[in-house]
């Protein structure tokens, strides 16, 4: 009787996985039926809000060019999520496998998580094709999802889960604080990231459960190594952002409505790199919940190491 009851209403840790499974089933969406259908992106509107793109901080851009730069950044925004989702889905497949014979709620939650990320990658590939169709040739993606996944997954599980948790938490703040609150964005762009955010708000709960679990399994020495791995991963992310911001600036300058001086190009490049660091690193590490989790799983000395590594990135954003 008790066993039946506990199966029907699981409590504690397994109960949290079960709750996410229920939420995930309730909010399930499909790419064509719910999001893309026969819709198109509206190129008369901004894609990424100024709170993320910072295009409003470049005083010499006319309205048309500022909008174009927000659209290029929006295109990169979809690309970067598709990129990181390759390693996130692979990692969650492994995490799910580890629960396969035990906690069936955890297994189901992580299988659904993996499936969500596979769906998101398809969504972002479709988004890229739709946008590419309407923009001039020459846009470049600097990193291949498979290569990045190989490199990231070589790091310790603790570090990969920390990076994943950081990403999925900044999805929350971007959507809630900038995307949903900006009225004049392209409606389809807004919807793509509304559906994405819905899934990600469930994923963050699972990231936390898995990350804390992994933390408990590690020795102090392994945790110390994991902190170094996390620092290296953030450094690698920054390397991608430097290259992509350079590629995006080059593309923008080539297709903008007027020519820019060398000094203006340098300004644009600086703002775009700062915006990418803000989007993909700083909004994550400054997320209050991420800060709390990280502080709970590091020593003060390790936290100091992380902050020192981040300092040059934060200072130049
Ligand atoms: Fe995702
Ligand atoms: Fe996710």
PDB file of C-alpha atoms and ligand atoms in Angstrom:
ATOM      1  CA  UNK A   1       0.000   0.000   0.000  1.00  0.00           C
ATOM      2  CA  UNK A   2       2.762   2.403   1.015  1.00  0.00           C
ATOM      3  CA  UNK A   3       4.754   1.508  -2.060  1.00  0.00           C
ATOM      4  CA  UNK A   4       1.761   2.241  -4.280  1.00  0.00           C
ATOM      5  CA  UNK A   5       1.190   5.557  -2.520  1.00  0.00           C
ATOM      6  CA  UNK A   6       4.808   6.591  -2.803  1.00  0.00           C
ATOM      7  CA  UNK A   7       4.788   5.659  -6.471  1.00  0.00           C
ATOM      8  CA  UNK A   8       1.689   7.753  -7.059  1.00  0.00           C
ATOM      9  CA  UNK A   9       2.898  10.765  -5.088  1.00  0.00           C
ATOM     10  CA  UNK A  10       6.658  10.647  -4.953  1.00  0.00           C
ATOM     11  CA  UNK A  11       8.251  12.900  -2.368  1.00  0.00           C
ATOM     12  CA  UNK A  12      11.613  14.559  -1.899  1.00  0.00           C
ATOM     13  CA  UNK A  13      14.223  14.287  -4.554  1.00  0.00           C
ATOM     14  CA  UNK A  14      12.345  11.881  -6.843  1.00  0.00           C
ATOM     15  CA  UNK A  15       9.250  14.029  -6.307  1.00  0.00           C
ATOM     16  CA  UNK A  16      11.048  17.029  -7.785  1.00  0.00           C
ATOM     17  CA  UNK A  17      11.945  15.013 -10.878  1.00  0.00           C
ATOM     18  CA  UNK A  18       8.333  13.816 -11.096  1.00  0.00           C
ATOM     19  CA  UNK A  19       7.067  17.381 -10.847  1.00  0.00           C
ATOM     20  CA  UNK A  20       9.302  18.432 -13.741  1.00  0.00           C
ATOM     21  CA  UNK A  21       8.043  15.500 -15.818  1.00  0.00           C
ATOM     22  CA  UNK A  22       4.448  16.627 -15.198  1.00  0.00           C
ATOM     23  CA  UNK A  23       5.261  20.233 -16.086  1.00  0.00           C
ATOM     24  CA  UNK A  24       7.157  19.132 -19.161  1.00  0.00           C
ATOM     25  CA  UNK A  25       4.195  17.053 -20.414  1.00  0.00           C
ATOM     26  CA  UNK A  26       1.763  19.886 -19.742  1.00  0.00           C
ATOM     27  CA  UNK A  27       3.768  22.534 -21.585  1.00  0.00           C
ATOM     28  CA  UNK A  28       4.964  20.389 -24.484  1.00  0.00           C
ATOM     29  CA  UNK A  29       5.112  22.293 -27.796  1.00  0.00           C
ATOM     30  CA  UNK A  30       5.944  21.503 -31.409  1.00  0.00           C
ATOM     31  CA  UNK A  31       8.133  23.521 -33.757  1.00  0.00           C
ATOM     32  CA  UNK A  32       5.672  23.770 -36.643  1.00  0.00           C
ATOM     33  CA  UNK A  33       2.329  23.564 -34.890  1.00  0.00           C
ATOM     34  CA  UNK A  34       3.101  26.113 -32.158  1.00  0.00           C
ATOM     35  CA  UNK A  35       6.058  28.236 -33.186  1.00  0.00           C
ATOM     36  CA  UNK A  36       7.085  28.551 -36.822  1.00  0.00           C
ATOM     37  CA  UNK A  37       4.038  27.428 -38.832  1.00  0.00           C
ATOM     38  CA  UNK A  38       4.061  29.532 -41.990  1.00  0.00           C
ATOM     39  CA  UNK A  39       5.300  32.637 -40.159  1.00  0.00           C
ATOM     40  CA  UNK A  40       8.237  34.841 -41.165  1.00  0.00           C
ATOM     41  CA  UNK A  41      10.650  37.078 -39.292  1.00  0.00           C
ATOM     42  CA  UNK A  42       9.776  40.776 -39.489  1.00  0.00           C
ATOM     43  CA  UNK A  43      12.866  42.600 -40.745  1.00  0.00           C
ATOM     44  CA  UNK A  44      11.249  45.978 -40.053  1.00  0.00           C
ATOM     45  CA  UNK A  45      11.691  45.328 -36.343  1.00  0.00           C
ATOM     46  CA  UNK A  46      14.511  44.578 -33.905  1.00  0.00           C
ATOM     47  CA  UNK A  47      15.255  40.955 -33.060  1.00  0.00           C
ATOM     48  CA  UNK A  48      17.362  41.187 -29.910  1.00  0.00           C
ATOM     49  CA  UNK A  49      16.303  43.886 -27.397  1.00  0.00           C
ATOM     50  CA  UNK A  50      18.698  46.770 -26.742  1.00  0.00           C
ATOM     51  CA  UNK A  51      19.144  45.607 -23.133  1.00  0.00           C
ATOM     52  CA  UNK A  52      21.039  42.634 -24.568  1.00  0.00           C
ATOM     53  CA  UNK A  53      22.389  43.920 -27.901  1.00  0.00           C
ATOM     54  CA  UNK A  54      23.477  47.357 -26.614  1.00  0.00           C
ATOM     55  CA  UNK A  55      23.045  48.786 -30.134  1.00  0.00           C
ATOM     56  CA  UNK A  56      21.580  51.900 -28.517  1.00  0.00           C
ATOM     57  CA  UNK A  57      25.013  52.688 -27.049  1.00  0.00           C
ATOM     58  CA  UNK A  58      26.529  53.320 -30.513  1.00  0.00           C
ATOM     59  CA  UNK A  59      25.558  56.973 -31.075  1.00  0.00           C
ATOM     60  CA  UNK A  60      26.528  57.187 -34.749  1.00  0.00           C
ATOM     61  CA  UNK A  61      24.263  54.367 -36.004  1.00  0.00           C
ATOM     62  CA  UNK A  62      21.097  55.418 -37.825  1.00  0.00           C
ATOM     63  CA  UNK A  63      17.846  53.625 -36.966  1.00  0.00           C
ATOM     64  CA  UNK A  64      18.117  51.265 -39.904  1.00  0.00           C
ATOM     65  CA  UNK A  65      21.670  50.183 -39.080  1.00  0.00           C
ATOM     66  CA  UNK A  66      20.930  49.837 -35.367  1.00  0.00           C
ATOM     67  CA  UNK A  67      18.048  47.529 -36.299  1.00  0.00           C
ATOM     68  CA  UNK A  68      20.284  45.544 -38.667  1.00  0.00           C
ATOM     69  CA  UNK A  69      22.876  45.064 -35.919  1.00  0.00           C
ATOM     70  CA  UNK A  70      20.174  43.851 -33.529  1.00  0.00           C
ATOM     71  CA  UNK A  71      19.063  41.362 -36.218  1.00  0.00           C
ATOM     72  CA  UNK A  72      22.615  40.073 -36.756  1.00  0.00           C
ATOM     73  CA  UNK A  73      23.007  39.675 -32.990  1.00  0.00           C
ATOM     74  CA  UNK A  74      19.632  37.913 -32.870  1.00  0.00           C
ATOM     75  CA  UNK A  75      20.805  35.514 -35.546  1.00  0.00           C
ATOM     76  CA  UNK A  76      23.928  34.808 -33.504  1.00  0.00           C
ATOM     77  CA  UNK A  77      21.782  34.423 -30.377  1.00  0.00           C
ATOM     78  CA  UNK A  78      19.912  31.530 -32.034  1.00  0.00           C
ATOM     79  CA  UNK A  79      23.201  30.063 -33.313  1.00  0.00           C
ATOM     80  CA  UNK A  80      24.912  30.152 -29.903  1.00  0.00           C
ATOM     81  CA  UNK A  81      22.010  28.294 -28.266  1.00  0.00           C
ATOM     82  CA  UNK A  82      22.069  25.647 -30.988  1.00  0.00           C
ATOM     83  CA  UNK A  83      25.823  25.385 -30.402  1.00  0.00           C
ATOM     84  CA  UNK A  84      25.705  24.828 -26.643  1.00  0.00           C
ATOM     85  CA  UNK A  85      22.679  22.551 -26.873  1.00  0.00           C
ATOM     86  CA  UNK A  86      24.833  19.953 -28.638  1.00  0.00           C
ATOM     87  CA  UNK A  87      26.940  19.353 -25.524  1.00  0.00           C
ATOM     88  CA  UNK A  88      24.015  19.915 -23.146  1.00  0.00           C
ATOM     89  CA  UNK A  89      21.872  17.220 -24.802  1.00  0.00           C
ATOM     90  CA  UNK A  90      24.815  14.776 -24.859  1.00  0.00           C
ATOM     91  CA  UNK A  91      25.572  15.450 -21.182  1.00  0.00           C
ATOM     92  CA  UNK A  92      21.951  14.990 -20.122  1.00  0.00           C
ATOM     93  CA  UNK A  93      21.799  11.721 -22.020  1.00  0.00           C
ATOM     94  CA  UNK A  94      24.709  10.519 -19.827  1.00  0.00           C
ATOM     95  CA  UNK A  95      23.112  11.877 -16.658  1.00  0.00           C
ATOM     96  CA  UNK A  96      19.866  10.080 -17.532  1.00  0.00           C
ATOM     97  CA  UNK A  97      21.729   6.841 -18.222  1.00  0.00           C
ATOM     98  CA  UNK A  98      23.154   6.947 -14.703  1.00  0.00           C
ATOM     99  CA  UNK A  99      19.584   6.883 -13.290  1.00  0.00           C
ATOM    100  CA  UNK A 100      18.332   4.260 -15.759  1.00  0.00           C
ATOM    101  CA  UNK A 101      17.929   1.320 -13.365  1.00  0.00           C
ATOM    102  CA  UNK A 102      17.023   3.320 -10.266  1.00  0.00           C
ATOM    103  CA  UNK A 103      14.953   6.487 -10.115  1.00  0.00           C
ATOM    104  CA  UNK A 104      12.512   6.269 -13.001  1.00  0.00           C
ATOM    105  CA  UNK A 105      11.291   9.840 -12.498  1.00  0.00           C
ATOM    106  CA  UNK A 106      14.860  11.128 -12.815  1.00  0.00           C
ATOM    107  CA  UNK A 107      15.366   8.983 -15.910  1.00  0.00           C
ATOM    108  CA  UNK A 108      12.196  10.298 -17.535  1.00  0.00           C
ATOM    109  CA  UNK A 109      12.936  13.919 -16.612  1.00  0.00           C
ATOM    110  CA  UNK A 110      16.431  13.722 -18.119  1.00  0.00           C
ATOM    111  CA  UNK A 111      15.285  11.886 -21.238  1.00  0.00           C
ATOM    112  CA  UNK A 112      12.716  14.624 -21.794  1.00  0.00           C
ATOM    113  CA  UNK A 113      15.393  17.255 -21.115  1.00  0.00           C
ATOM    114  CA  UNK A 114      17.643  15.617 -23.750  1.00  0.00           C
ATOM    115  CA  UNK A 115      14.747  15.503 -26.175  1.00  0.00           C
ATOM    116  CA  UNK A 116      13.964  19.189 -25.580  1.00  0.00           C
ATOM    117  CA  UNK A 117      17.535  20.150 -26.450  1.00  0.00           C
ATOM    118  CA  UNK A 118      17.438  18.059 -29.625  1.00  0.00           C
ATOM    119  CA  UNK A 119      14.222  19.883 -30.543  1.00  0.00           C
ATOM    120  CA  UNK A 120      15.763  23.277 -29.727  1.00  0.00           C
ATOM    121  CA  UNK A 121      18.718  22.510 -32.006  1.00  0.00           C
ATOM    122  CA  UNK A 122      16.308  21.737 -34.842  1.00  0.00           C
ATOM    123  CA  UNK A 123      14.366  24.928 -34.084  1.00  0.00           C
ATOM    124  CA  UNK A 124      17.531  27.039 -34.210  1.00  0.00           C
ATOM    125  CA  UNK A 125      18.715  25.369 -37.436  1.00  0.00           C
ATOM    126  CA  UNK A 126      15.343  26.229 -38.984  1.00  0.00           C
ATOM    127  CA  UNK A 127      15.548  29.789 -37.647  1.00  0.00           C
ATOM    128  CA  UNK A 128      19.018  30.191 -39.190  1.00  0.00           C
ATOM    129  CA  UNK A 129      17.740  28.952 -42.574  1.00  0.00           C
ATOM    130  CA  UNK A 130      14.776  31.352 -42.476  1.00  0.00           C
ATOM    131  CA  UNK A 131      16.966  34.328 -41.556  1.00  0.00           C
ATOM    132  CA  UNK A 132      19.733  33.379 -44.033  1.00  0.00           C
ATOM    133  CA  UNK A 133      17.134  33.347 -46.784  1.00  0.00           C
ATOM    134  CA  UNK A 134      16.344  37.032 -46.176  1.00  0.00           C
ATOM    135  CA  UNK A 135      19.786  38.470 -45.402  1.00  0.00           C
ATOM    136  CA  UNK A 136      22.782  39.047 -47.694  1.00  0.00           C
ATOM    137  CA  UNK A 137      25.374  36.264 -47.979  1.00  0.00           C
ATOM    138  CA  UNK A 138      28.515  36.344 -45.848  1.00  0.00           C
ATOM    139  CA  UNK A 139      27.289  35.679 -42.289  1.00  0.00           C
ATOM    140  CA  UNK A 140      29.690  33.321 -40.552  1.00  0.00           C
ATOM    141  CA  UNK A 141      29.420  30.929 -37.594  1.00  0.00           C
ATOM    142  CA  UNK A 142      32.886  30.617 -36.076  1.00  0.00           C
ATOM    143  CA  UNK A 143      32.584  27.335 -34.179  1.00  0.00           C
ATOM    144  CA  UNK A 144      31.206  23.907 -35.041  1.00  0.00           C
ATOM    145  CA  UNK A 145      28.767  22.408 -32.467  1.00  0.00           C
ATOM    146  CA  UNK A 146      30.407  18.970 -32.671  1.00  0.00           C
ATOM    147  CA  UNK A 147      33.942  20.302 -32.082  1.00  0.00           C
ATOM    148  CA  UNK A 148      32.763  22.460 -29.185  1.00  0.00           C
ATOM    149  CA  UNK A 149      30.885  19.514 -27.652  1.00  0.00           C
ATOM    150  CA  UNK A 150      34.001  17.294 -27.862  1.00  0.00           C
ATOM    151  CA  UNK A 151      36.075  19.940 -26.107  1.00  0.00           C
ATOM    152  CA  UNK A 152      33.481  20.748 -23.415  1.00  0.00           C
ATOM    153  CA  UNK A 153      32.647  17.125 -22.622  1.00  0.00           C
ATOM    154  CA  UNK A 154      36.331  16.401 -21.936  1.00  0.00           C
ATOM    155  CA  UNK A 155      35.977  18.584 -18.815  1.00  0.00           C
ATOM    156  CA  UNK A 156      34.749  17.164 -15.492  1.00  0.00           C
ATOM    157  CA  UNK A 157      31.017  16.567 -15.119  1.00  0.00           C
ATOM    158  CA  UNK A 158      30.873  19.118 -12.256  1.00  0.00           C
ATOM    159  CA  UNK A 159      32.215  21.837 -14.553  1.00  0.00           C
ATOM    160  CA  UNK A 160      29.941  20.919 -17.474  1.00  0.00           C
ATOM    161  CA  UNK A 161      26.889  20.934 -15.185  1.00  0.00           C
ATOM    162  CA  UNK A 162      27.950  24.277 -13.689  1.00  0.00           C
ATOM    163  CA  UNK A 163      28.327  25.796 -17.159  1.00  0.00           C
ATOM    164  CA  UNK A 164      24.961  24.336 -18.226  1.00  0.00           C
ATOM    165  CA  UNK A 165      23.221  25.672 -15.122  1.00  0.00           C
ATOM    166  CA  UNK A 166      24.757  29.093 -15.764  1.00  0.00           C
ATOM    167  CA  UNK A 167      23.495  29.106 -19.380  1.00  0.00           C
ATOM    168  CA  UNK A 168      19.983  27.972 -18.517  1.00  0.00           C
ATOM    169  CA  UNK A 169      19.709  30.537 -15.729  1.00  0.00           C
ATOM    170  CA  UNK A 170      20.702  33.437 -17.978  1.00  0.00           C
ATOM    171  CA  UNK A 171      18.014  32.299 -20.433  1.00  0.00           C
ATOM    172  CA  UNK A 172      15.581  33.089 -17.596  1.00  0.00           C
ATOM    173  CA  UNK A 173      16.882  36.600 -16.952  1.00  0.00           C
ATOM    174  CA  UNK A 174      17.166  37.464 -20.669  1.00  0.00           C
ATOM    175  CA  UNK A 175      13.595  36.483 -21.368  1.00  0.00           C
ATOM    176  CA  UNK A 176      11.975  37.886 -18.245  1.00  0.00           C
ATOM    177  CA  UNK A 177      13.993  41.102 -17.967  1.00  0.00           C
ATOM    178  CA  UNK A 178      14.572  42.017 -21.623  1.00  0.00           C
ATOM    179  CA  UNK A 179      12.755  39.991 -24.296  1.00  0.00           C
ATOM    180  CA  UNK A 180       9.210  39.899 -22.927  1.00  0.00           C
ATOM    181  CA  UNK A 181       9.380  43.503 -21.689  1.00  0.00           C
ATOM    182  CA  UNK A 182      10.421  45.037 -25.032  1.00  0.00           C
ATOM    183  CA  UNK A 183       7.287  45.860 -26.996  1.00  0.00           C
ATOM    184  CA  UNK A 184       8.528  46.472 -30.549  1.00  0.00           C
ATOM    185  CA  UNK A 185      10.535  43.286 -31.222  1.00  0.00           C
ATOM    186  CA  UNK A 186       9.830  40.975 -34.161  1.00  0.00           C
ATOM    187  CA  UNK A 187       6.879  38.871 -32.881  1.00  0.00           C
ATOM    188  CA  UNK A 188       8.260  35.585 -34.226  1.00  0.00           C
ATOM    189  CA  UNK A 189      11.682  36.174 -32.664  1.00  0.00           C
ATOM    190  CA  UNK A 190       9.926  36.867 -29.377  1.00  0.00           C
ATOM    191  CA  UNK A 191       7.846  33.686 -29.626  1.00  0.00           C
ATOM    192  CA  UNK A 192      10.831  31.477 -30.486  1.00  0.00           C
ATOM    193  CA  UNK A 193      12.495  32.588 -27.257  1.00  0.00           C
ATOM    194  CA  UNK A 194       9.280  32.378 -25.261  1.00  0.00           C
ATOM    195  CA  UNK A 195       8.911  28.685 -26.098  1.00  0.00           C
ATOM    196  CA  UNK A 196      12.618  28.121 -25.517  1.00  0.00           C
ATOM    197  CA  UNK A 197      12.425  29.849 -22.121  1.00  0.00           C
ATOM    198  CA  UNK A 198       9.465  27.653 -21.079  1.00  0.00           C
ATOM    199  CA  UNK A 199      11.557  24.493 -21.427  1.00  0.00           C
ATOM    200  CA  UNK A 200      14.659  26.075 -19.954  1.00  0.00           C
ATOM    201  CA  UNK A 201      12.811  27.052 -16.779  1.00  0.00           C
ATOM    202  CA  UNK A 202      12.277  23.327 -16.162  1.00  0.00           C
ATOM    203  CA  UNK A 203      15.846  22.443 -17.117  1.00  0.00           C
ATOM    204  CA  UNK A 204      17.357  24.719 -14.459  1.00  0.00           C
ATOM    205  CA  UNK A 205      15.692  22.647 -11.743  1.00  0.00           C
ATOM    206  CA  UNK A 206      17.272  19.484 -13.156  1.00  0.00           C
ATOM    207  CA  UNK A 207      20.673  21.156 -13.605  1.00  0.00           C
ATOM    208  CA  UNK A 208      20.693  22.019  -9.945  1.00  0.00           C
ATOM    209  CA  UNK A 209      19.711  18.513  -8.800  1.00  0.00           C
ATOM    210  CA  UNK A 210      22.351  16.894 -11.019  1.00  0.00           C
ATOM    211  CA  UNK A 211      25.089  19.403 -10.184  1.00  0.00           C
ATOM    212  CA  UNK A 212      24.579  19.077  -6.408  1.00  0.00           C
ATOM    213  CA  UNK A 213      24.500  15.299  -6.748  1.00  0.00           C
ATOM    214  CA  UNK A 214      27.778  15.301  -8.627  1.00  0.00           C
ATOM    215  CA  UNK A 215      29.276  17.665  -6.048  1.00  0.00           C
ATOM    216  CA  UNK A 216      28.475  15.196  -3.263  1.00  0.00           C
ATOM    217  CA  UNK A 217      30.257  12.420  -5.140  1.00  0.00           C
ATOM    218  CA  UNK A 218      33.574  14.288  -5.535  1.00  0.00           C
ATOM    219  CA  UNK A 219      36.588  14.450  -3.222  1.00  0.00           C
ATOM    220  CA  UNK A 220      38.002  17.899  -2.258  1.00  0.00           C
ATOM    221  CA  UNK A 221      40.817  17.395  -4.807  1.00  0.00           C
ATOM    222  CA  UNK A 222      38.357  16.517  -7.577  1.00  0.00           C
ATOM    223  CA  UNK A 223      36.283  19.596  -6.725  1.00  0.00           C
ATOM    224  CA  UNK A 224      39.381  21.762  -6.936  1.00  0.00           C
ATOM    225  CA  UNK A 225      40.185  20.348 -10.370  1.00  0.00           C
ATOM    226  CA  UNK A 226      36.552  20.907 -11.410  1.00  0.00           C
ATOM    227  CA  UNK A 227      36.836  24.611 -10.550  1.00  0.00           C
ATOM    228  CA  UNK A 228      39.886  24.856 -12.841  1.00  0.00           C
ATOM    229  CA  UNK A 229      37.885  23.079 -15.552  1.00  0.00           C
ATOM    230  CA  UNK A 230      35.027  25.569 -15.161  1.00  0.00           C
ATOM    231  CA  UNK A 231      37.457  28.496 -15.459  1.00  0.00           C
ATOM    232  CA  UNK A 232      38.897  26.935 -18.630  1.00  0.00           C
ATOM    233  CA  UNK A 233      35.382  26.418 -20.073  1.00  0.00           C
ATOM    234  CA  UNK A 234      34.431  30.044 -19.476  1.00  0.00           C
ATOM    235  CA  UNK A 235      37.715  31.059 -21.130  1.00  0.00           C
ATOM    236  CA  UNK A 236      36.833  28.899 -24.144  1.00  0.00           C
ATOM    237  CA  UNK A 237      33.366  30.481 -24.325  1.00  0.00           C
ATOM    238  CA  UNK A 238      35.040  33.888 -24.300  1.00  0.00           C
ATOM    239  CA  UNK A 239      37.316  32.803 -27.164  1.00  0.00           C
ATOM    240  CA  UNK A 240      34.236  31.920 -29.242  1.00  0.00           C
ATOM    241  CA  UNK A 241      32.625  35.267 -28.350  1.00  0.00           C
ATOM    242  CA  UNK A 242      35.725  37.184 -29.424  1.00  0.00           C
ATOM    243  CA  UNK A 243      35.793  35.421 -32.791  1.00  0.00           C
ATOM    244  CA  UNK A 244      32.004  35.652 -33.362  1.00  0.00           C
ATOM    245  CA  UNK A 245      31.866  39.345 -32.416  1.00  0.00           C
ATOM    246  CA  UNK A 246      34.676  40.032 -34.930  1.00  0.00           C
ATOM    247  CA  UNK A 247      32.857  38.031 -37.639  1.00  0.00           C
ATOM    248  CA  UNK A 248      29.530  39.747 -36.898  1.00  0.00           C
ATOM    249  CA  UNK A 249      31.104  43.221 -36.951  1.00  0.00           C
ATOM    250  CA  UNK A 250      32.782  42.474 -40.267  1.00  0.00           C
ATOM    251  CA  UNK A 251      29.487  41.236 -41.748  1.00  0.00           C
ATOM    252  CA  UNK A 252      27.557  44.228 -40.390  1.00  0.00           C
ATOM    253  CA  UNK A 253      30.069  46.750 -41.756  1.00  0.00           C
ATOM    254  CA  UNK A 254      29.838  45.119 -45.177  1.00  0.00           C
ATOM    255  CA  UNK A 255      26.033  45.225 -45.422  1.00  0.00           C
ATOM    256  CA  UNK A 256      25.217  48.424 -43.440  1.00  0.00           C
ATOM    257  CA  UNK A 257      23.666  51.473 -45.152  1.00  0.00           C
ATOM    258  CA  UNK A 258      26.856  53.560 -45.087  1.00  0.00           C
ATOM    259  CA  UNK A 259      30.637  53.269 -44.779  1.00  0.00           C
ATOM    260  CA  UNK A 260      32.317  53.548 -41.377  1.00  0.00           C
ATOM    261  CA  UNK A 261      35.714  54.956 -40.414  1.00  0.00           C
ATOM    262  CA  UNK A 262      38.328  52.676 -38.804  1.00  0.00           C
ATOM    263  CA  UNK A 263      37.612  54.313 -35.426  1.00  0.00           C
ATOM    264  CA  UNK A 264      33.859  53.706 -35.831  1.00  0.00           C
ATOM    265  CA  UNK A 265      34.461  50.061 -36.763  1.00  0.00           C
ATOM    266  CA  UNK A 266      36.613  49.633 -33.653  1.00  0.00           C
ATOM    267  CA  UNK A 267      33.765  51.118 -31.567  1.00  0.00           C
ATOM    268  CA  UNK A 268      31.199  48.768 -33.095  1.00  0.00           C
ATOM    269  CA  UNK A 269      33.476  45.776 -32.485  1.00  0.00           C
ATOM    270  CA  UNK A 270      34.010  46.804 -28.852  1.00  0.00           C
ATOM    271  CA  UNK A 271      30.263  47.183 -28.227  1.00  0.00           C
ATOM    272  CA  UNK A 272      29.416  43.861 -29.916  1.00  0.00           C
ATOM    273  CA  UNK A 273      32.056  41.948 -27.921  1.00  0.00           C
ATOM    274  CA  UNK A 274      30.861  43.657 -24.736  1.00  0.00           C
ATOM    275  CA  UNK A 275      27.267  42.724 -25.587  1.00  0.00           C
ATOM    276  CA  UNK A 276      28.223  39.061 -26.188  1.00  0.00           C
ATOM    277  CA  UNK A 277      30.165  38.883 -22.935  1.00  0.00           C
ATOM    278  CA  UNK A 278      27.170  40.434 -21.198  1.00  0.00           C
ATOM    279  CA  UNK A 279      24.748  37.993 -22.847  1.00  0.00           C
ATOM    280  CA  UNK A 280      26.667  34.724 -22.519  1.00  0.00           C
ATOM    281  CA  UNK A 281      28.888  35.171 -19.463  1.00  0.00           C
ATOM    282  CA  UNK A 282      28.058  38.087 -17.173  1.00  0.00           C
ATOM    283  CA  UNK A 283      24.263  37.734 -16.945  1.00  0.00           C
ATOM    284  CA  UNK A 284      24.887  34.100 -15.949  1.00  0.00           C
ATOM    285  CA  UNK A 285      27.576  34.615 -13.347  1.00  0.00           C
ATOM    286  CA  UNK A 286      25.645  37.558 -11.880  1.00  0.00           C
ATOM    287  CA  UNK A 287      22.393  35.595 -11.708  1.00  0.00           C
ATOM    288  CA  UNK A 288      21.591  35.563  -7.966  1.00  0.00           C
ATOM    289  CA  UNK A 289      20.621  31.903  -7.941  1.00  0.00           C
ATOM    290  CA  UNK A 290      23.753  30.870  -9.820  1.00  0.00           C
ATOM    291  CA  UNK A 291      25.858  32.892  -7.377  1.00  0.00           C
ATOM    292  CA  UNK A 292      24.180  31.128  -4.478  1.00  0.00           C
ATOM    293  CA  UNK A 293      24.697  27.669  -5.956  1.00  0.00           C
ATOM    294  CA  UNK A 294      28.318  28.344  -6.871  1.00  0.00           C
ATOM    295  CA  UNK A 295      29.107  29.793  -3.439  1.00  0.00           C
ATOM    296  CA  UNK A 296      27.545  26.697  -1.858  1.00  0.00           C
ATOM    297  CA  UNK A 297      29.738  24.374  -3.900  1.00  0.00           C
ATOM    298  CA  UNK A 298      33.104  26.179  -3.715  1.00  0.00           C
ATOM    299  CA  UNK A 299      35.510  27.259  -0.979  1.00  0.00           C
ATOM    300  CA  UNK A 300      36.250  31.005  -0.577  1.00  0.00           C
ATOM    301  CA  UNK A 301      39.675  30.407  -2.186  1.00  0.00           C
ATOM    302  CA  UNK A 302      38.074  28.667  -5.201  1.00  0.00           C
ATOM    303  CA  UNK A 303      35.504  31.455  -5.513  1.00  0.00           C
ATOM    304  CA  UNK A 304      38.367  33.954  -5.496  1.00  0.00           C
ATOM    305  CA  UNK A 305      40.057  32.029  -8.336  1.00  0.00           C
ATOM    306  CA  UNK A 306      36.868  32.152 -10.391  1.00  0.00           C
ATOM    307  CA  UNK A 307      36.431  35.880  -9.772  1.00  0.00           C
ATOM    308  CA  UNK A 308      40.015  36.662 -10.739  1.00  0.00           C
ATOM    309  CA  UNK A 309      39.590  34.695 -13.989  1.00  0.00           C
ATOM    310  CA  UNK A 310      36.380  36.577 -14.758  1.00  0.00           C
ATOM    311  CA  UNK A 311      37.753  40.011 -13.912  1.00  0.00           C
ATOM    312  CA  UNK A 312      39.250  40.856 -17.332  1.00  0.00           C
ATOM    313  CA  UNK A 313      36.075  39.656 -19.102  1.00  0.00           C
ATOM    314  CA  UNK A 314      33.807  41.711 -16.834  1.00  0.00           C
ATOM    315  CA  UNK A 315      36.067  44.759 -17.096  1.00  0.00           C
ATOM    316  CA  UNK A 316      35.926  44.711 -20.895  1.00  0.00           C
ATOM    317  CA  UNK A 317      32.214  44.160 -21.319  1.00  0.00           C
TER     318      UNK A 317
HETATM  319 FE1  LIG B   1      17.591  24.775 -25.040  1.00  0.00          FE
HETATM  320 FE1  LIG B   2      17.906  23.646 -21.716  1.00  0.00          FE
END
